[in-house]
Coordinates of C-alpha atoms in Angstrom, one line a residue:
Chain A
X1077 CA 27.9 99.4 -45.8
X1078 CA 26.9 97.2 -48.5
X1079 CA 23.4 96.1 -48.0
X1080 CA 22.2 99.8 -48.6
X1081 CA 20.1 99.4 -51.6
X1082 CA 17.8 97.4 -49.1
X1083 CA 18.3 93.8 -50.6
X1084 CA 16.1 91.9 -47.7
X1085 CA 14.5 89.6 -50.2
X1086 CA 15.4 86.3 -51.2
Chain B
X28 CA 7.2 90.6 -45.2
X29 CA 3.6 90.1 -46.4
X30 CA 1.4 87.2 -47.5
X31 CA 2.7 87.1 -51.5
X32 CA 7.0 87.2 -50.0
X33 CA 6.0 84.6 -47.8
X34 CA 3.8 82.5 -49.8
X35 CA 6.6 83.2 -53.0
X36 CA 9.8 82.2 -50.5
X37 CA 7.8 79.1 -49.3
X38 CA 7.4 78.4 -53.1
X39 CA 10.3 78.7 -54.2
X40 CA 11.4 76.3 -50.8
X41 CA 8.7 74.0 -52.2
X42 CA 10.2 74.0 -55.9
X43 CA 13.9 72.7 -54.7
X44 CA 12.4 69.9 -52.0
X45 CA 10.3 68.8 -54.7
X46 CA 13.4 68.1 -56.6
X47 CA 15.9 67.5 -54.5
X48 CA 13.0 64.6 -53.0
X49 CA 12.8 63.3 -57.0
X50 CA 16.0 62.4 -57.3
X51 CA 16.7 61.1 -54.2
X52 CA 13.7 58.8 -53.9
X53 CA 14.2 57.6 -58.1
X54 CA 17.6 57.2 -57.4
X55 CA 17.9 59.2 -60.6
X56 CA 17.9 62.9 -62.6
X57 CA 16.6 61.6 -65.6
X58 CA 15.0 64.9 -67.7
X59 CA 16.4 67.5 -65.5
X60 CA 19.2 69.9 -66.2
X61 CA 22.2 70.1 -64.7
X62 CA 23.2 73.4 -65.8
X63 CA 19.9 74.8 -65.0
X64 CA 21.3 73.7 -61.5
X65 CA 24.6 75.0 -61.7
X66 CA 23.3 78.1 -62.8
X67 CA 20.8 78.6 -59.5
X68 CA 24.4 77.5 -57.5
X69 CA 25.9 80.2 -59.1
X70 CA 23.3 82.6 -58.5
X71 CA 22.5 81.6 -55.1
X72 CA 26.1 82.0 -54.3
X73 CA 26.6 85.4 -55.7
X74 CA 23.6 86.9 -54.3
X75 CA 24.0 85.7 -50.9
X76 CA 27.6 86.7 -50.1
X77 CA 25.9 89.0 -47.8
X78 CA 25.5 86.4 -45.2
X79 CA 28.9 87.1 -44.3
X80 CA 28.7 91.3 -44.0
X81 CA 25.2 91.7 -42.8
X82 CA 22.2 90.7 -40.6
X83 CA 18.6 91.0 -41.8
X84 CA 16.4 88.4 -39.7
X85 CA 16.5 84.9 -38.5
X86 CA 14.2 83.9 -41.4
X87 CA 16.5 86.2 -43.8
X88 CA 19.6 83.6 -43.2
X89 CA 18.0 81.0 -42.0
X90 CA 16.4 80.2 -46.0
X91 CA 19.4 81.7 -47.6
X92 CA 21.9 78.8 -46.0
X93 CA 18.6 76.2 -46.8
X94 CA 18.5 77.5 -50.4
X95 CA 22.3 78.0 -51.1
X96 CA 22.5 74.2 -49.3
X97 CA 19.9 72.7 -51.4
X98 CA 21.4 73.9 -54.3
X99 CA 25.0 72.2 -54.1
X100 CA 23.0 69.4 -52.4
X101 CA 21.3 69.1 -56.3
X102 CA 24.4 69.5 -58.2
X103 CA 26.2 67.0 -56.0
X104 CA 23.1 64.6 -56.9
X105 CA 23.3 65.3 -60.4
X106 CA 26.8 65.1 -61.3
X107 CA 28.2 63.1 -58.6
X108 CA 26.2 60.9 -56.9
X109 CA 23.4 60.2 -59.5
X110 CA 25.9 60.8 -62.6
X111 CA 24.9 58.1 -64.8
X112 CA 21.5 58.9 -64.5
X113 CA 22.2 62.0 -66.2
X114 CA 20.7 62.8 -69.7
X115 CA 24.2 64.8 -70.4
X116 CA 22.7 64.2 -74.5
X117 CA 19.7 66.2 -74.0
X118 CA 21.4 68.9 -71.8
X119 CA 22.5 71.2 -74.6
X120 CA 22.1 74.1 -73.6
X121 CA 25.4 76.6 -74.1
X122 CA 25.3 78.5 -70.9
X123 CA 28.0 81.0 -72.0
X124 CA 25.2 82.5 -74.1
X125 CA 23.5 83.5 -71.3
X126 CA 26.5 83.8 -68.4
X127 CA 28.8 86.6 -70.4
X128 CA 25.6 88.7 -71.1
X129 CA 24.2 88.5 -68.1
X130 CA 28.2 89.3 -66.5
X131 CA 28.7 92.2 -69.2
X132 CA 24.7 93.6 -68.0
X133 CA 25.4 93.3 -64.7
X134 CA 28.7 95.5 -65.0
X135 CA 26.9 98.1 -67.1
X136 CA 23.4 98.3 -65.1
X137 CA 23.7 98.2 -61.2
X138 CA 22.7 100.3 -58.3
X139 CA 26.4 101.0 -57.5
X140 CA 29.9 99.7 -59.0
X141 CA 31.4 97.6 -56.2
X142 CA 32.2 94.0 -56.0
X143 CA 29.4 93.0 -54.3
X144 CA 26.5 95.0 -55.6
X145 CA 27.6 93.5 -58.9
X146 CA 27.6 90.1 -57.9
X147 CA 24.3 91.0 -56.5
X148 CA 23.2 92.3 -59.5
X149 CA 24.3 89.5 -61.7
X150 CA 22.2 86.8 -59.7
X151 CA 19.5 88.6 -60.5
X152 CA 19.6 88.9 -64.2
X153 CA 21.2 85.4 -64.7
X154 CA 18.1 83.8 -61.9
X155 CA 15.7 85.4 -64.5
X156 CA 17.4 83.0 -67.2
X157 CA 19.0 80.2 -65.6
X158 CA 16.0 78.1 -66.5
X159 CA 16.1 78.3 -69.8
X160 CA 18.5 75.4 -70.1
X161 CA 15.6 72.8 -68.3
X162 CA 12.8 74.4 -71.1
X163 CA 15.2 73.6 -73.7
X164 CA 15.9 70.1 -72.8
X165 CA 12.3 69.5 -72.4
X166 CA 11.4 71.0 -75.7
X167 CA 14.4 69.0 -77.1
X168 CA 13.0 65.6 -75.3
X169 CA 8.8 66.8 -76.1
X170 CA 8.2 65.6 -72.7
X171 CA 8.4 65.8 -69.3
X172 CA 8.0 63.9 -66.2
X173 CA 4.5 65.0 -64.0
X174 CA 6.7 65.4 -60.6
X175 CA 9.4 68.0 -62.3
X176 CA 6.3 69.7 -63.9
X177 CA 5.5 70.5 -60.4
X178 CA 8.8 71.6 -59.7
X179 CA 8.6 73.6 -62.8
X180 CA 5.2 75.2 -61.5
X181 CA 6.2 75.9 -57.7
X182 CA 9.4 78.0 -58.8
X183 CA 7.7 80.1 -62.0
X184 CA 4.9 80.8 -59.2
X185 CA 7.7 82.1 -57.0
X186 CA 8.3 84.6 -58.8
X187 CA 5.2 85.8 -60.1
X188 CA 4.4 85.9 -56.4
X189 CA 7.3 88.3 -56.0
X190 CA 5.8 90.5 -58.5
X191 CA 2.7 90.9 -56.3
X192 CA 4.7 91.4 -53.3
X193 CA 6.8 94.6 -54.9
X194 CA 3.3 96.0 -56.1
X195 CA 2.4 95.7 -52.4
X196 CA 5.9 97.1 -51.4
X197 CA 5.5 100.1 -53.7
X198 CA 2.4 101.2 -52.9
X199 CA 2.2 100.5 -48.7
X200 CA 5.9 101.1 -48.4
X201 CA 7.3 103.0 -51.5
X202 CA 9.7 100.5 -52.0
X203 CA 10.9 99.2 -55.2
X204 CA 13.9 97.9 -57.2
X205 CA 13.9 98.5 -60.8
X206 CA 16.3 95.8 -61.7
X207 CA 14.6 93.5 -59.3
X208 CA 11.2 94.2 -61.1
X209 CA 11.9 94.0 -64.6
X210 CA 14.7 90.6 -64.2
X211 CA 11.4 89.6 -62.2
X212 CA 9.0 90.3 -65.1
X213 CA 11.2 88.4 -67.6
X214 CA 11.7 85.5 -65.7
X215 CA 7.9 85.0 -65.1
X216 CA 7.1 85.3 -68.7
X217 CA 9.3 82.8 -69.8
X218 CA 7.4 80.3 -67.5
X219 CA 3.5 81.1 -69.4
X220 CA 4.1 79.1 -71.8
X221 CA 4.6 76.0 -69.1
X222 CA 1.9 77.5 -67.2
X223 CA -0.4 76.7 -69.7
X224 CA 0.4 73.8 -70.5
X225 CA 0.8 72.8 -66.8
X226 CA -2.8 74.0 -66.4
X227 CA -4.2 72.3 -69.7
X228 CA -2.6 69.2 -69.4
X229 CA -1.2 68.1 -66.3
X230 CA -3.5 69.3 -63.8
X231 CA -6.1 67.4 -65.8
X232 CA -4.1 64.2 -64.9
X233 CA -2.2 64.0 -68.3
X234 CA 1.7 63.7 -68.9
X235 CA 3.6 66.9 -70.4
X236 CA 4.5 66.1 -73.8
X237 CA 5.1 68.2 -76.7
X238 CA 3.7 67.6 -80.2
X239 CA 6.1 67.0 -82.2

């Protein structure tokens, strides 16, 4: 899973 | 999502309409950069390649299709559309100084060696620069128009509002990113010296021009 550093922010 | 992301997203949205709205309505992108905008393409692209492997909200992809649109939407204007309106003369900048750093950083200092963390990664160290190329053309013209001083403003106060928003992350939700923070810190503190001249000059009703 790539998105597992938490990058929600634009 | 609290009051400084939200306020610092809408920002940031503010600072491309503003310009995207100049040079639509002047018919022209006199005194602005095109490879300040062909470095926020790149780094729009590159960061948001997660469109297409995962789902973080509505809002999440609605503003990252807005903001990766607006920015081929500008370099279309610049170079294509509006290209002999463009102050190629004044647009100096060599980007490679700052893209093959930035690349070589990104390899070296990341959260994990794959493909797309590094991509990641790079956005955010080359967004913290990719404005220098606009400050040097307007430091090599000594002036600047008022309405892309307003651009100028809304996107450096993006990110300082970001910086608010990770102190509130780190202390209500123990978040943080270190790369995120520090590229963060950089890029806002190449905009104070605009900042105060924004504040002394233009919001007193005066033109940004440089002494020479």
């Amino acid at each position: 899973e790539y998105n597992v550093y938490g990058h929600d922010e634009l | 999502m609290n009051v400084f992301r939200l306020t610092g997203d809408l920002s940031h949205l503010a600072a491309i309409i503003i310009l995207l709205l100049k040079i639509w309505k002047s018919r022209s992108c006199a005194g602005i950069s095109g490879k300040s905008q062909i470095l926020f393409a790149l780094v729009f692209t590159t960061r948001y390649l997660d469109l297409l492997t995962s789902f973080i909200s509505l809002y999440n992809t609605s503003m990252k299709i807005i903001y990766v649109g607006c920015a081929y939407a500008t370099v279309y204007l610049i170079y294509a559309k509006f290209r002999a309106t463009y102050d190629g003369n004044h647009d100096t900048f060599r980007v490679e100084f700052l893209v093959v750093p930035v690349g070589g950083l990104a390899f070296l200092v990341n959260h994990d060696f794959s493909p797309l963390e590094i991509l990641w990664t790079f956005s955010i160290y080359l967004e913290s620069v990719a404005i220098l190329p606009q400050l040097f053309m307007i430091s090599k013209t000594g002036e600047a128009e008022t309405i892309t001083t307003h651009y100028l403003f809304c996107l450096g106060v993006y990110r300082a509002l970001y910086l608010f928003n990770w102190i509130w992350r780190f202390y209500f939700e123990g978040f943080f990113d270190m790369i995120a923070i520090v590229a963060g810190v950089v890029q806002t503190i190449l905009y104070c010296d605009f900042f105060y001249l924004y504040i002394t000059k233009v919001l007193k009703g005066k033109k940004l021009s440089l002494p020479a």
